[in-house]
Amino acid sequence: MSTPSTVDRAFEAALYAADDTGLDTGASLLAADPDADAELGRRGREFVAAAWRRGWQPADVVRIVRRELDDVHVHLVAELIRAQAPDDRPRGRRWAAQLDGLPAGEPPRADRFSRATALLELYRLLLRLPALEPLDEHEPVRRDAPAESRMLARIRALLAKAEATGYPEEAEALSAKAQELMARHSIDEALLAARSPAAAADAPGACRIGVEAPYEQAKAVLLDAVATANHCRAVWNEPLGFSTVVGFDADLEVVELLYTSLLVQATTAMTKAEAAQRKGGRKRTKTFRQSFLAAYAHRIGTRLAAAAETQVTDDLLPVLASRDVAVTDRAERMFPETTTTRLRGVSDAAGWSEGARAADRAQMKHRRRLG
């Protein structure tokens, strides 16, 4: 029988125990044996590859590490993911974008014991990641990719201006223009699928979007409203802090863009509303903010749904109905069992009223329709 390696002994002490008592032992073993570094790195890359096999993607892993551990671990896992990428199989465009978006920079310098401790904490988390629903990494058919990229760049620029301006009227005008472009982009995709046998063979995909604390329930409701208005389906995983959004590729991109922008606008409006409340001598709390975001999400959902209907002409109805069926089927196969949850902590009347008014200001006039 071969003698266990230093890495094996460190892992036995630190990774499989129910508590932290073995971390120091494992880190001491690794710190005292520089020759173990190569194997330690290789085993880390294996943990990353195992996470991919369990349905995780780079952005998911970075998100959970940031949520559960510290900045040093985020840099370490980004380093590992980059190191593992050359050994990975070919992936899709979204995966490549996640690799490009990994946190930049290197972990802060540390002594061997501290670095070994951080690696063991990271490996323990990676080892314990649960299996997720796999996301297809197919490449949708694209006959107009350069034009589409320019369109999405224009949408991003308009939404960025809407987020930055301090004038509600200007923000509404910019958002309305972005919505026009989104609607045109999405409808063009639907018509392309209807007229092109190759494009029609495209199937719904899925992506995961982080839903971060605090007030994650209200944020999940907002994301669901945006997804529904764009003929997508969103399923929230509260314990792991994300929603899986199912839909056609062009609509998934729109959902990400619009949700992120509305969340920024909602947070800005909430901060201003809270300041006004405090100026009036009324102390506001977490309940005010939760109620504000809940009302914002509810009102935005109502307005997006109503505006989406105005973008659909009779000739588009069969096309959109067919795509809706495909999205629903994909979502139900991915998530055969889902439950509903009641929104908690929505009891502040002033917060609800202010949130509804903020949603009115953020309303997208020509709000969009799908494709």
Coordinates of C-alpha atoms in Angstrom, one line a residue:
M1 CA 0.0 0.0 0.0
S2 CA 1.4 3.4 -1.0
T3 CA 2.0 6.1 1.6
P4 CA -0.6 8.9 1.5
S5 CA 0.8 12.1 0.0
T6 CA 1.0 15.3 2.0
V7 CA -2.1 16.6 0.1
D8 CA -4.0 13.5 0.9
R9 CA -3.2 13.8 4.6
A10 CA -4.1 17.5 4.6
F11 CA -7.4 16.8 2.9
E12 CA -8.2 14.0 5.3
A13 CA -7.7 16.4 8.2
A14 CA -9.3 19.5 6.8
L15 CA -11.9 18.7 4.1
Y16 CA -13.9 15.8 5.4
A17 CA -14.4 16.8 9.1
A18 CA -17.6 18.2 10.4
D19 CA -15.9 21.3 11.9
D20 CA -12.9 23.5 11.5
T21 CA -10.6 21.7 14.0
G22 CA -8.6 20.0 11.2
L23 CA -7.9 23.2 9.2
D24 CA -4.8 24.1 11.1
T25 CA -3.5 20.6 10.9
G26 CA -4.0 20.4 7.1
A27 CA -2.6 23.9 6.6
S28 CA 0.5 23.1 8.6
L29 CA 1.2 19.9 6.6
L30 CA 0.9 21.9 3.3
A31 CA 2.9 24.8 4.5
A32 CA 5.8 22.6 5.6
D33 CA 6.0 20.8 2.2
P34 CA 6.6 23.1 -0.8
D35 CA 6.9 20.0 -3.0
A36 CA 3.2 19.5 -2.5
D37 CA 2.2 22.7 -4.3
A38 CA 1.9 21.2 -7.7
E39 CA -0.4 18.4 -6.6
L40 CA -2.4 20.9 -4.5
G41 CA -3.0 23.0 -7.6
R42 CA -3.9 20.0 -9.7
R43 CA -6.4 18.8 -7.1
G44 CA -8.0 22.3 -7.0
R45 CA -8.5 22.2 -10.8
E46 CA -10.1 18.8 -10.4
F47 CA -12.6 20.3 -7.8
V48 CA -13.4 23.0 -10.4
A49 CA -14.0 20.4 -13.1
A50 CA -16.2 18.4 -10.8
A51 CA -18.3 21.6 -10.1
W52 CA -18.9 21.9 -13.9
R53 CA -20.0 18.3 -14.0
R54 CA -22.5 19.0 -11.3
G55 CA -24.1 21.8 -13.3
W56 CA -22.2 24.9 -12.0
Q57 CA -20.8 27.6 -14.2
P58 CA -17.9 30.1 -13.5
A59 CA -20.2 32.9 -12.5
D60 CA -22.1 30.6 -10.2
V61 CA -19.0 29.4 -8.4
V62 CA -17.6 32.9 -8.0
R63 CA -21.0 34.1 -6.6
I64 CA -21.2 31.3 -4.0
V65 CA -17.6 31.8 -3.0
R66 CA -18.2 35.5 -2.5
R67 CA -21.3 34.8 -0.6
E68 CA -19.8 32.2 1.7
L69 CA -16.2 33.1 2.1
D70 CA -13.9 36.2 1.7
D71 CA -12.3 38.2 -1.0
V72 CA -9.1 36.2 -0.9
H73 CA -11.1 33.1 -1.7
V74 CA -12.8 34.8 -4.6
H75 CA -9.3 35.6 -6.1
L76 CA -8.1 32.1 -5.5
V77 CA -11.1 30.5 -7.2
A78 CA -10.8 32.9 -10.2
E79 CA -7.2 31.8 -10.4
L80 CA -8.2 28.1 -10.4
I81 CA -11.0 28.6 -13.0
R82 CA -8.5 30.3 -15.3
A83 CA -6.0 27.5 -14.8
Q84 CA -8.6 24.8 -15.5
A85 CA -10.0 26.4 -18.6
P86 CA -7.4 25.1 -21.1
D87 CA -8.2 21.5 -20.0
D88 CA -11.9 22.0 -20.3
R89 CA -14.1 21.0 -23.3
P90 CA -15.4 23.6 -25.7
R91 CA -18.2 25.7 -24.2
G92 CA -20.7 28.3 -25.4
R93 CA -20.6 32.0 -25.7
R94 CA -22.1 32.7 -22.3
W95 CA -19.5 30.5 -20.6
A96 CA -16.7 32.4 -22.5
A97 CA -18.2 35.7 -21.3
Q98 CA -18.2 34.5 -17.7
L99 CA -14.5 33.5 -18.0
D100 CA -13.8 37.0 -19.4
G101 CA -15.6 38.5 -16.4
L102 CA -13.7 36.7 -13.7
P103 CA -12.3 39.0 -11.0
A104 CA -9.0 40.5 -12.1
G105 CA -5.8 40.6 -10.1
E106 CA -4.1 38.2 -7.9
P107 CA -4.8 37.1 -4.2
P108 CA -2.9 39.3 -1.7
R109 CA 0.5 38.0 -0.7
A110 CA 0.4 35.7 2.3
D111 CA 2.6 33.3 4.2
R112 CA 2.4 29.7 3.2
F113 CA 0.3 28.7 6.2
S114 CA -2.3 31.4 5.5
R115 CA -2.5 30.6 1.8
A116 CA -2.8 26.9 2.6
T117 CA -5.6 27.6 5.0
A118 CA -7.5 29.7 2.5
L119 CA -7.1 27.0 -0.2
L120 CA -8.4 24.3 2.1
E121 CA -11.4 26.5 3.0
L122 CA -12.1 27.0 -0.7
Y123 CA -11.7 23.3 -1.6
R124 CA -14.0 22.3 1.2
L125 CA -16.7 24.6 -0.2
L126 CA -16.2 23.3 -3.8
L127 CA -16.3 19.7 -2.5
R128 CA -19.7 20.3 -0.9
L129 CA -21.4 22.1 -3.8
P130 CA -24.8 20.4 -4.5
A131 CA -25.8 19.4 -8.0
L132 CA -27.7 22.0 -10.1
E133 CA -29.9 21.7 -13.1
P134 CA -27.6 21.6 -16.1
L135 CA -27.8 24.6 -18.5
D136 CA -27.4 23.8 -22.2
E137 CA -24.4 25.5 -23.8
H138 CA -25.7 25.3 -27.3
E139 CA -24.8 28.1 -29.7
P140 CA -28.0 29.7 -31.1
V141 CA -28.1 30.3 -34.8
R142 CA -27.0 33.9 -35.6
R143 CA -27.1 35.3 -39.1
D144 CA -26.8 39.0 -37.9
A145 CA -24.4 38.7 -34.9
P146 CA -22.5 42.0 -35.7
A147 CA -25.7 44.0 -36.0
E148 CA -27.1 42.4 -32.9
S149 CA -24.0 43.2 -30.9
R150 CA -24.3 46.9 -31.9
M151 CA -28.0 46.8 -30.9
L152 CA -27.2 45.4 -27.5
A153 CA -24.4 48.0 -27.0
R154 CA -26.8 50.8 -27.8
I155 CA -29.3 49.3 -25.3
R156 CA -26.7 49.1 -22.6
A157 CA -25.6 52.7 -23.2
L158 CA -29.1 54.0 -23.0
L159 CA -29.8 52.1 -19.7
A160 CA -26.5 53.3 -18.3
K161 CA -27.5 56.9 -18.9
A162 CA -30.9 56.2 -17.4
E163 CA -29.2 54.9 -14.2
A164 CA -26.8 57.9 -14.0
T165 CA -29.1 60.8 -14.6
G166 CA -30.6 62.6 -11.6
Y167 CA -33.7 63.7 -13.6
P168 CA -36.7 61.3 -13.6
E169 CA -38.1 62.6 -16.9
E170 CA -34.7 62.1 -18.7
A171 CA -34.4 58.6 -17.2
E172 CA -37.9 57.7 -18.4
A173 CA -37.1 59.0 -21.9
L174 CA -33.9 57.0 -22.1
S175 CA -35.5 53.9 -20.7
A176 CA -38.4 54.2 -23.2
K177 CA -35.9 54.4 -26.1
A178 CA -34.1 51.4 -24.8
Q179 CA -37.4 49.5 -24.6
E180 CA -38.1 50.3 -28.2
L181 CA -34.8 48.8 -29.2
M182 CA -35.4 45.8 -27.0
A183 CA -38.8 45.2 -28.6
R184 CA -37.5 45.5 -32.1
H185 CA -34.6 43.2 -31.3
S186 CA -36.8 40.6 -29.8
I187 CA -39.5 40.7 -32.5
D188 CA -36.8 40.4 -35.2
E189 CA -35.6 37.3 -33.5
A190 CA -39.1 35.8 -33.5
L191 CA -39.7 36.6 -37.1
L192 CA -36.3 35.2 -38.1
A193 CA -37.2 31.9 -36.3
A194 CA -40.5 31.8 -38.2
R195 CA -39.0 32.3 -41.6
S196 CA -35.7 30.4 -41.4
P197 CA -35.7 26.6 -40.9
A198 CA -32.2 26.9 -39.4
A199 CA -33.1 29.5 -36.9
A200 CA -36.4 27.8 -36.1
A201 CA -34.3 24.8 -35.0
D202 CA -33.0 26.9 -32.1
A203 CA -34.3 25.9 -28.7
P204 CA -34.8 27.8 -25.5
G205 CA -31.8 28.1 -23.2
A206 CA -31.3 29.1 -19.6
C207 CA -29.0 31.3 -17.5
R208 CA -28.6 32.1 -13.9
I209 CA -28.9 35.6 -12.5
G210 CA -27.7 36.4 -9.0
V211 CA -30.4 37.6 -6.5
E212 CA -28.4 39.1 -3.7
A213 CA -29.3 39.9 -0.1
P214 CA -30.6 42.1 1.3
Y215 CA -34.3 42.1 0.3
E216 CA -33.7 39.2 -2.0
Q217 CA -37.4 38.2 -2.0
A218 CA -38.4 41.5 -3.5
K219 CA -35.6 41.4 -6.0
A220 CA -36.6 37.9 -7.0
V221 CA -40.1 39.2 -7.6
L222 CA -38.7 42.0 -9.8
L223 CA -36.7 39.6 -11.8
D224 CA -39.7 37.3 -12.3
A225 CA -41.7 40.3 -13.5
V226 CA -39.0 41.2 -16.1
A227 CA -38.7 37.6 -17.2
T228 CA -42.4 37.1 -17.6
A229 CA -42.8 40.3 -19.7
N230 CA -40.1 39.0 -22.0
H231 CA -41.7 35.5 -22.4
C232 CA -39.1 33.9 -20.1
R233 CA -39.6 31.9 -16.9
A234 CA -37.7 32.6 -13.7
V235 CA -37.2 30.0 -10.9
W236 CA -35.7 31.4 -7.7
N237 CA -33.2 29.3 -5.6
E238 CA -33.3 31.1 -2.3
P239 CA -30.6 29.1 -0.5
L240 CA -28.0 29.6 -3.3
G241 CA -28.9 33.2 -4.1
F242 CA -29.9 33.1 -7.8
S243 CA -32.7 32.6 -10.2
T244 CA -32.6 30.4 -13.2
V245 CA -34.2 32.2 -16.2
V246 CA -35.4 30.0 -19.1
G247 CA -36.0 31.6 -22.5
F248 CA -34.7 32.2 -26.0
D249 CA -31.2 33.6 -26.1
A250 CA -32.1 37.1 -27.3
D251 CA -34.7 37.4 -24.5
L252 CA -32.3 36.2 -21.8
E253 CA -29.9 39.0 -22.7
V254 CA -32.7 41.5 -22.5
V255 CA -33.8 40.2 -19.1
E256 CA -30.3 40.5 -17.7
L257 CA -29.9 44.0 -19.0
L258 CA -33.3 45.3 -17.9
Y259 CA -33.3 43.6 -14.5
T260 CA -29.9 45.0 -13.7
S261 CA -30.9 48.5 -14.8
L262 CA -34.3 48.5 -12.9
L263 CA -32.5 47.3 -9.8
V264 CA -30.1 50.2 -9.9
Q265 CA -32.8 52.7 -10.5
A266 CA -34.9 51.2 -7.7
T267 CA -32.0 51.3 -5.3
T268 CA -31.3 55.0 -6.2
A269 CA -35.0 55.9 -5.8
M270 CA -35.3 54.0 -2.5
T271 CA -32.2 55.9 -1.1
K272 CA -33.8 59.3 -2.0
A273 CA -37.2 58.3 -0.6
E274 CA -35.6 57.2 2.7
A275 CA -33.7 60.5 2.9
A276 CA -36.9 62.4 2.5
Q277 CA -38.6 60.3 5.1
R278 CA -35.8 61.0 7.6
K279 CA -35.9 64.7 6.8
G280 CA -39.6 64.7 7.8
G281 CA -38.6 63.3 11.1
R282 CA -39.9 59.8 10.5
K283 CA -37.4 57.0 11.2
R284 CA -37.5 54.3 8.5
T285 CA -36.3 50.8 8.8
K286 CA -35.7 47.6 7.0
T287 CA -39.5 47.2 6.7
F288 CA -39.7 50.5 4.7
R289 CA -37.0 49.3 2.3
Q290 CA -38.6 45.8 1.9
S291 CA -42.0 47.3 1.3
F292 CA -40.6 49.9 -1.2
L293 CA -38.9 47.2 -3.3
A294 CA -41.9 44.9 -3.2
A295 CA -44.2 47.7 -4.4
Y296 CA -41.7 48.6 -7.1
A297 CA -41.5 45.0 -8.3
H298 CA -45.3 44.7 -8.3
R299 CA -46.0 47.9 -10.2
I300 CA -43.2 47.3 -12.7
G301 CA -44.5 43.8 -13.4
T302 CA -48.0 45.2 -14.1
R303 CA -46.8 47.9 -16.4
L304 CA -44.3 45.7 -18.3
A305 CA -47.0 43.1 -18.9
A306 CA -49.5 45.7 -20.2
A307 CA -46.9 47.3 -22.4
A308 CA -45.7 44.0 -23.8
E309 CA -49.2 43.3 -25.2
T310 CA -49.1 46.5 -27.3
Q311 CA -46.0 45.2 -29.2
V312 CA -47.8 42.1 -30.5
T313 CA -49.6 42.1 -33.8
D314 CA -51.9 39.4 -35.1
D315 CA -49.4 38.0 -37.4
L316 CA -46.9 37.5 -34.6
L317 CA -49.4 35.6 -32.3
P318 CA -48.8 32.1 -33.7
V319 CA -45.0 32.6 -33.6
L320 CA -45.0 33.8 -30.0
A321 CA -47.4 31.2 -28.9
S322 CA -45.1 28.5 -30.3
R323 CA -42.1 30.0 -28.5
D324 CA -44.0 30.3 -25.3
V325 CA -44.9 26.6 -25.4
A326 CA -41.2 25.7 -26.0
V327 CA -40.1 27.9 -23.0
T328 CA -42.7 26.5 -20.7
D329 CA -41.8 22.9 -21.7
R330 CA -38.1 23.5 -21.1
A331 CA -38.8 25.1 -17.7
E332 CA -41.0 22.3 -16.6
R333 CA -38.5 19.7 -17.6
M334 CA -35.8 21.5 -15.7
F335 CA -37.9 22.1 -12.6
P336 CA -40.6 19.5 -12.4
E337 CA -41.3 20.5 -8.8
T338 CA -41.5 24.2 -7.8
T339 CA -43.2 25.9 -4.8
T340 CA -44.5 29.4 -4.3
T341 CA -43.5 31.5 -1.4
R342 CA -45.2 34.4 0.3
L343 CA -43.4 37.8 0.3
R344 CA -42.5 38.6 3.9
G345 CA -42.0 41.9 5.7
V346 CA -44.3 44.0 3.4
S347 CA -46.1 46.1 6.1
D348 CA -44.9 49.7 5.7
A349 CA -47.5 51.8 3.9
A350 CA -45.2 54.7 3.2
G351 CA -42.6 52.3 1.8
W352 CA -45.2 50.7 -0.5
S353 CA -46.4 54.1 -1.7
E354 CA -43.0 55.4 -2.4
G355 CA -42.0 52.2 -4.2
A356 CA -45.1 52.4 -6.5
R357 CA -44.3 56.0 -7.4
A358 CA -40.7 55.1 -8.2
A359 CA -41.9 52.3 -10.5
D360 CA -44.2 54.8 -12.3
R361 CA -41.2 57.0 -13.0
A362 CA -39.2 54.1 -14.2
Q363 CA -42.0 52.9 -16.5
M364 CA -41.0 52.0 -20.0
K365 CA -43.6 53.4 -22.4
H366 CA -43.2 51.1 -25.3
R367 CA -42.3 48.2 -23.1
R368 CA -41.5 45.4 -24.9
R369 CA -42.7 42.3 -26.3
L370 CA -40.9 39.3 -26.8
G371 CA -39.4 37.2 -29.4

